[in-house]
Coordinates of C-alpha atoms in Angstrom, one line a residue:
M1 CA 73.2 -18.9 -0.1
T2 CA 70.6 -20.5 -2.3
P3 CA 68.4 -23.3 -0.5
N4 CA 67.9 -26.8 -1.9
F5 CA 64.7 -27.7 -2.6
T6 CA 63.2 -31.4 -2.3
F7 CA 60.9 -30.9 -5.2
D8 CA 62.2 -30.0 -8.7
P9 CA 61.0 -26.2 -9.8
I10 CA 61.2 -27.0 -13.4
R11 CA 59.2 -30.3 -14.0
R12 CA 59.9 -32.5 -17.0
S13 CA 56.6 -34.3 -16.6
L14 CA 53.6 -34.8 -14.3
Y15 CA 54.4 -36.8 -11.4
H16 CA 53.6 -40.6 -11.2
A17 CA 53.0 -42.6 -8.2
E18 CA 56.2 -44.4 -8.2
E19 CA 57.9 -41.3 -8.2
L20 CA 56.2 -39.9 -5.1
L21 CA 56.2 -43.0 -3.3
A22 CA 60.0 -43.6 -4.0
G23 CA 61.6 -44.4 -0.6
Y24 CA 58.6 -46.1 0.9
D25 CA 58.9 -49.9 1.4
P26 CA 55.4 -51.2 2.2
A27 CA 56.9 -53.8 4.4
D28 CA 58.1 -51.1 6.7
A29 CA 55.5 -48.7 7.6
K30 CA 58.0 -46.1 9.1
T31 CA 59.6 -45.7 5.8
Y32 CA 56.3 -43.8 4.3
A33 CA 58.1 -40.8 6.0
E34 CA 60.9 -41.2 3.5
S35 CA 58.8 -40.9 0.2
L36 CA 59.4 -38.1 -2.1
D37 CA 55.9 -37.1 -1.4
F38 CA 56.0 -37.1 2.5
R39 CA 59.4 -35.1 2.4
I40 CA 58.0 -32.5 0.1
M41 CA 55.0 -32.0 2.2
Q42 CA 57.5 -31.7 5.3
E43 CA 59.3 -29.0 3.5
Y44 CA 56.0 -27.1 2.6
V45 CA 55.1 -27.1 6.4
R46 CA 58.5 -26.1 7.5
A47 CA 58.5 -23.1 4.8
G48 CA 55.3 -21.6 6.2
G49 CA 52.7 -23.6 4.3
A50 CA 50.4 -21.9 2.0
Q51 CA 52.3 -18.7 2.9
P52 CA 55.9 -19.4 2.8
D53 CA 58.3 -17.2 4.7
D54 CA 60.9 -15.9 1.8
Y55 CA 60.3 -14.8 -1.8
L56 CA 62.6 -17.7 -3.2
T57 CA 60.4 -20.5 -2.0
S58 CA 57.3 -18.7 -3.4
L59 CA 59.0 -18.2 -6.5
M60 CA 60.2 -21.7 -7.2
R61 CA 56.7 -23.1 -6.0
S62 CA 55.2 -20.7 -8.8
L63 CA 57.6 -21.8 -11.3
H64 CA 56.9 -25.6 -10.5
D65 CA 53.1 -25.0 -10.7
A66 CA 53.6 -23.5 -13.9
T67 CA 55.2 -26.5 -15.4
I68 CA 52.8 -28.7 -14.0
T69 CA 50.1 -26.6 -15.7
Q70 CA 51.9 -27.1 -19.0
H71 CA 52.5 -30.7 -18.7
L72 CA 48.8 -31.2 -17.7
A73 CA 47.7 -29.2 -20.7
N74 CA 49.8 -31.5 -23.0
A75 CA 48.4 -34.9 -21.3
L76 CA 44.7 -33.5 -21.9
N77 CA 44.9 -32.1 -25.2
G78 CA 42.8 -33.8 -27.7
K79 CA 40.9 -35.8 -25.0
R80 CA 37.4 -35.8 -23.8
V81 CA 37.8 -34.9 -20.2
A82 CA 35.3 -35.6 -17.4
A83 CA 35.9 -35.1 -13.7
I84 CA 34.4 -36.8 -10.6
M85 CA 34.2 -34.8 -7.2
G86 CA 33.3 -36.1 -4.1
G87 CA 34.0 -36.4 -0.2
H88 CA 37.6 -37.6 0.8
S89 CA 35.9 -39.6 3.5
L90 CA 34.1 -42.1 1.6
A91 CA 34.7 -45.7 3.1
R92 CA 36.3 -48.3 0.9
S93 CA 33.5 -51.0 0.7
N94 CA 32.7 -53.9 -1.8
D95 CA 28.9 -53.2 -1.1
P96 CA 27.7 -52.6 -4.8
G97 CA 25.3 -50.2 -3.1
S98 CA 27.9 -48.1 -1.4
D99 CA 29.1 -44.4 -2.5
Y100 CA 32.5 -45.8 -2.9
A101 CA 31.8 -48.5 -5.2
L102 CA 29.2 -46.7 -6.9
T103 CA 31.5 -44.0 -7.7
A104 CA 34.1 -46.6 -9.1
Q105 CA 31.4 -48.0 -11.3
I106 CA 30.7 -44.4 -12.7
A107 CA 34.6 -43.9 -13.4
K108 CA 34.7 -47.2 -15.0
G109 CA 31.7 -46.5 -17.3
L110 CA 33.1 -43.1 -18.4
A111 CA 36.4 -44.7 -19.0
E112 CA 34.9 -47.4 -21.3
R113 CA 33.0 -44.7 -23.2
G114 CA 36.5 -43.1 -24.1
L115 CA 36.6 -40.3 -21.6
L116 CA 39.6 -39.5 -19.7
V117 CA 38.5 -39.1 -15.9
L118 CA 40.0 -36.3 -13.4
S119 CA 39.5 -36.3 -9.6
G120 CA 41.1 -34.0 -6.8
G121 CA 43.6 -37.0 -6.2
G122 CA 42.9 -37.7 -2.7
P123 CA 41.2 -40.5 -0.9
G124 CA 37.6 -41.4 -0.7
A125 CA 35.7 -40.6 -3.9
M126 CA 38.8 -39.4 -5.6
E127 CA 40.4 -42.9 -4.9
A128 CA 37.4 -44.8 -6.2
T129 CA 37.4 -42.6 -9.3
H130 CA 41.0 -43.9 -10.4
L131 CA 40.2 -47.4 -9.4
G132 CA 37.3 -47.6 -11.3
A133 CA 38.8 -46.2 -14.4
L134 CA 41.9 -48.7 -13.8
Y135 CA 39.5 -51.6 -14.6
A136 CA 37.6 -50.4 -17.5
G137 CA 36.4 -53.4 -19.2
N138 CA 37.1 -55.6 -16.5
D139 CA 34.2 -56.1 -14.2
A140 CA 35.6 -59.1 -12.2
G141 CA 38.8 -57.1 -11.6
L142 CA 37.0 -54.4 -10.3
G143 CA 35.0 -56.7 -8.2
K144 CA 38.1 -58.6 -7.0
A145 CA 39.6 -55.2 -6.0
L146 CA 36.8 -54.0 -4.0
D147 CA 36.6 -57.3 -2.2
Q148 CA 40.6 -57.1 -1.5
F149 CA 40.1 -53.4 0.2
T150 CA 37.1 -54.9 2.3
A151 CA 39.3 -57.9 3.3
S152 CA 42.4 -55.5 4.1
G153 CA 40.1 -54.0 6.9
V154 CA 41.5 -50.4 6.1
L155 CA 38.1 -48.9 5.1
T156 CA 38.4 -45.5 6.6
L157 CA 40.8 -42.6 6.6
P158 CA 43.4 -42.5 9.5
P159 CA 42.4 -40.6 12.5
D160 CA 44.2 -37.0 13.2
Q161 CA 45.6 -37.2 9.8
S162 CA 45.9 -33.1 10.2
K163 CA 48.5 -33.9 13.1
I164 CA 50.8 -36.2 11.1
L165 CA 53.4 -33.2 11.0
A166 CA 54.4 -30.8 13.6
P167 CA 54.8 -27.1 12.7
D168 CA 58.7 -27.7 12.3
G169 CA 57.9 -30.7 10.0
A170 CA 58.6 -33.5 12.8
P171 CA 56.6 -36.7 11.9
D172 CA 54.4 -38.4 14.4
F173 CA 55.3 -42.0 13.4
K174 CA 52.2 -43.5 14.9
I175 CA 50.2 -41.5 12.5
V176 CA 52.7 -42.1 9.8
E177 CA 52.2 -45.9 10.2
E178 CA 48.6 -45.3 10.0
Y179 CA 49.0 -43.8 6.7
A180 CA 51.3 -46.5 5.5
A181 CA 48.6 -49.0 6.6
W182 CA 45.8 -47.1 4.6
C183 CA 48.2 -47.1 1.4
K184 CA 49.5 -50.7 1.6
P185 CA 46.3 -52.3 0.2
A186 CA 45.9 -49.7 -2.6
I187 CA 49.8 -50.2 -3.8
E188 CA 49.2 -54.0 -3.8
I189 CA 46.2 -53.8 -5.9
W190 CA 48.1 -51.1 -8.1
K191 CA 51.2 -53.1 -8.6
S192 CA 49.0 -56.4 -9.4
Q193 CA 47.7 -54.6 -12.5
G194 CA 51.2 -54.0 -14.2
K195 CA 50.4 -50.6 -15.4
R196 CA 50.8 -47.1 -14.5
G197 CA 47.1 -46.1 -13.6
A198 CA 44.3 -44.6 -15.2
G199 CA 43.2 -40.9 -15.5
I200 CA 44.9 -37.9 -13.9
S201 CA 44.4 -36.7 -10.3
I202 CA 45.0 -33.1 -9.3
P203 CA 45.9 -32.8 -5.7
T204 CA 47.6 -30.0 -3.7
Y205 CA 50.2 -29.8 -0.8
Q206 CA 47.7 -27.5 1.0
Y207 CA 45.8 -30.9 1.6
G208 CA 49.1 -32.6 1.8
Q209 CA 47.9 -34.6 4.9
E210 CA 45.7 -36.6 2.7
P211 CA 47.3 -39.8 1.8
L212 CA 48.4 -40.5 -1.8
S213 CA 46.5 -43.0 -3.8
P214 CA 48.5 -44.7 -6.6
F215 CA 45.8 -45.4 -9.1
A216 CA 46.0 -42.4 -11.6
E217 CA 48.4 -42.5 -14.6
G218 CA 49.5 -39.1 -14.0
I219 CA 49.3 -36.9 -11.0
A220 CA 49.6 -33.0 -11.4
K221 CA 50.2 -32.2 -7.8
Y222 CA 50.3 -28.3 -7.0
F223 CA 51.4 -26.0 -4.2
Q224 CA 48.9 -23.3 -4.9
N225 CA 45.3 -24.6 -4.1
S226 CA 43.7 -21.9 -6.0
I227 CA 45.3 -22.8 -9.4
R228 CA 44.5 -26.4 -8.8
E229 CA 40.8 -25.8 -7.7
D230 CA 39.9 -23.3 -10.9
G231 CA 41.9 -25.4 -13.2
L232 CA 40.5 -28.8 -12.3
L233 CA 36.8 -27.5 -13.0
A234 CA 37.7 -25.7 -16.1
V235 CA 39.5 -28.6 -17.8
A236 CA 36.5 -30.8 -17.4
T237 CA 35.0 -29.7 -20.7
H238 CA 32.7 -32.9 -21.0
G239 CA 31.3 -32.0 -17.5
I240 CA 31.6 -32.8 -13.8
V241 CA 29.8 -35.5 -11.6
Y242 CA 29.3 -34.8 -8.1
V243 CA 28.8 -37.7 -5.6
K244 CA 28.5 -37.4 -1.8
G245 CA 30.7 -34.9 -0.3
G246 CA 31.0 -32.3 2.3
A247 CA 32.0 -28.5 2.4
G248 CA 34.9 -29.2 -0.3
T249 CA 32.5 -30.6 -2.8
L250 CA 30.0 -27.8 -2.2
Q251 CA 32.5 -25.2 -2.8
E252 CA 33.3 -27.2 -6.3
V253 CA 29.5 -27.2 -7.0
F254 CA 29.1 -23.5 -7.0
Q255 CA 32.6 -22.7 -8.4
D256 CA 31.6 -24.8 -11.4
A257 CA 28.1 -22.9 -11.4
A258 CA 29.8 -19.7 -11.5
Q259 CA 32.1 -20.7 -14.5
N260 CA 28.8 -22.1 -16.5
Y261 CA 26.8 -19.1 -15.4
Y262 CA 29.3 -16.7 -17.1
H263 CA 30.6 -19.2 -19.9
T264 CA 34.1 -18.5 -18.4
F265 CA 35.4 -21.8 -20.0
P266 CA 36.6 -23.3 -22.4
A267 CA 36.7 -21.0 -25.0
K268 CA 38.0 -17.3 -25.3
Q269 CA 36.5 -14.9 -23.1
G270 CA 32.6 -14.4 -24.2
A271 CA 32.7 -17.7 -26.2
G272 CA 32.5 -20.3 -23.8
Y273 CA 29.8 -22.6 -23.0
F274 CA 27.7 -24.5 -20.2
S275 CA 29.6 -27.9 -19.5
P276 CA 27.5 -30.8 -17.9
M277 CA 26.9 -31.0 -14.1
V278 CA 25.5 -34.5 -12.8
F279 CA 24.5 -34.8 -9.3
F280 CA 24.6 -38.4 -8.2
G281 CA 22.7 -40.0 -5.4
P282 CA 19.9 -38.8 -3.0
T283 CA 22.6 -36.6 -1.0
W284 CA 21.9 -33.8 -3.3
N285 CA 18.1 -33.8 -2.5
T286 CA 18.3 -34.4 1.2
D287 CA 21.2 -33.2 3.3
R288 CA 22.8 -31.0 0.3
P289 CA 19.7 -29.6 -1.3
V290 CA 21.4 -27.7 -4.0
K291 CA 18.8 -27.9 -6.6
P292 CA 16.6 -25.1 -5.4
L293 CA 19.5 -22.7 -5.3
L294 CA 20.7 -23.6 -9.0
D295 CA 17.1 -23.3 -10.2
S296 CA 17.0 -19.8 -8.9
L297 CA 20.4 -18.9 -10.0
F298 CA 20.0 -20.1 -13.8
A299 CA 16.2 -19.2 -13.7
G300 CA 15.0 -22.0 -16.1
S301 CA 17.7 -21.4 -19.0
A302 CA 17.5 -23.8 -21.8
E303 CA 21.2 -24.7 -21.1
Y304 CA 20.4 -25.4 -17.6
K305 CA 17.4 -27.6 -18.4
S306 CA 19.6 -29.7 -20.9
R307 CA 23.0 -29.9 -19.0
V308 CA 22.1 -30.4 -15.6
L309 CA 21.2 -34.1 -14.2
F310 CA 20.0 -35.3 -10.8
T311 CA 20.0 -38.9 -11.0
S312 CA 20.7 -42.1 -8.7
S313 CA 21.4 -44.2 -11.9
V314 CA 25.1 -45.0 -12.7
E315 CA 24.0 -45.8 -16.4
A316 CA 22.2 -42.3 -16.6
V317 CA 25.3 -40.6 -15.6
V318 CA 27.5 -42.1 -18.0
D319 CA 25.0 -41.7 -20.8
F320 CA 24.6 -38.0 -19.9
I321 CA 28.2 -37.3 -19.9
A322 CA 29.5 -39.5 -22.6
G323 CA 26.7 -38.3 -24.9
F324 CA 27.4 -34.5 -24.7
A325 CA 28.9 -32.8 -27.5
P326 CA 30.7 -29.6 -26.9
P327 CA 29.5 -26.7 -29.2
H328 CA 33.0 -25.5 -29.7
A329 CA 35.7 -27.7 -30.9
N330 CA 38.5 -25.2 -31.7
V331 CA 39.8 -24.7 -28.2
T332 CA 42.8 -26.7 -27.4
I333 CA 43.2 -27.6 -23.8
A334 CA 46.8 -26.1 -23.8
A335 CA 45.2 -22.7 -24.4
L336 CA 42.6 -23.4 -21.7
A337 CA 45.2 -24.0 -19.2
R338 CA 47.4 -21.2 -19.9
K339 CA 44.0 -19.1 -19.6
V340 CA 43.6 -20.6 -16.1
W341 CA 47.2 -19.7 -15.2
Q342 CA 46.8 -16.0 -16.2
R343 CA 43.4 -15.4 -14.3
V344 CA 44.2 -16.9 -11.0
D345 CA 46.1 -15.0 -8.6
R346 CA 49.5 -16.2 -8.3
R347 CA 50.7 -14.8 -5.1
Y348 CA 51.7 -16.9 -2.3

């Protein structure tokens, strides 16, 4: 008997927030567990998480991720694409000096300079990325949104988020309600804009316990995190901005450094280039001192000197990324996405 899947293995488009949140009524917190996104996460957990129990589930997930990759390629093709990476735990804040507000300002500035911004699709820095891009050209609107978040009192992630589902997929409704409380002010801000969102987020069900933020225009949600991680870094052809983060952000720093070291992307093998890396804020010189290791790895190469920036200036970040002119203009994002798919191990 062929099982029925909550997800569509052959996607016709990227996801959108209204689709993934369908079934959730912000007036009734418990209905968060009825949203499509939550039900797919339940199915993911029940089937064994990243290592499903049967070949058919593996096959259908692979098909799903392949179609997501193609739709992502189509959405990015012809765009100037930059990404912002940072921690999921950045607290929402209207303090203009907060990491959250500064990340939003960077994204807003990049969007105003014509770049399409990407993120890993979770809360914290990732949410701030799409919030900022949503308010490109609207300083007052962004300030009002940050004030609205602060007034909501829901500033940090729900505790015990990893326990929202038992191994059999049964939800803990206390944590579900905390999720709903987290999502509610974001949904209110998003709906007040009357448009789908800005930028593209690239999350994964491997970290499905992270609440969904609605601010991205398109959502390329994967089952297999290895494709998502490698692909997100690869398609940011105009560079990546690193804001304050933890172990996951550090992993992305050095994965990106490896791609740049070997010129893996975005062109054909042997013809890639070093795309910009920007390290924003003091964290990269204090508790995450990555510069000495990168200095050693790249040994003072001309590319490294010209395409890596450490700064605490929002304006410097935006100018550095927006001013980058890729040395190769003959590679389509669609071809790049196919290359990512081919080189990543697709086994579950």
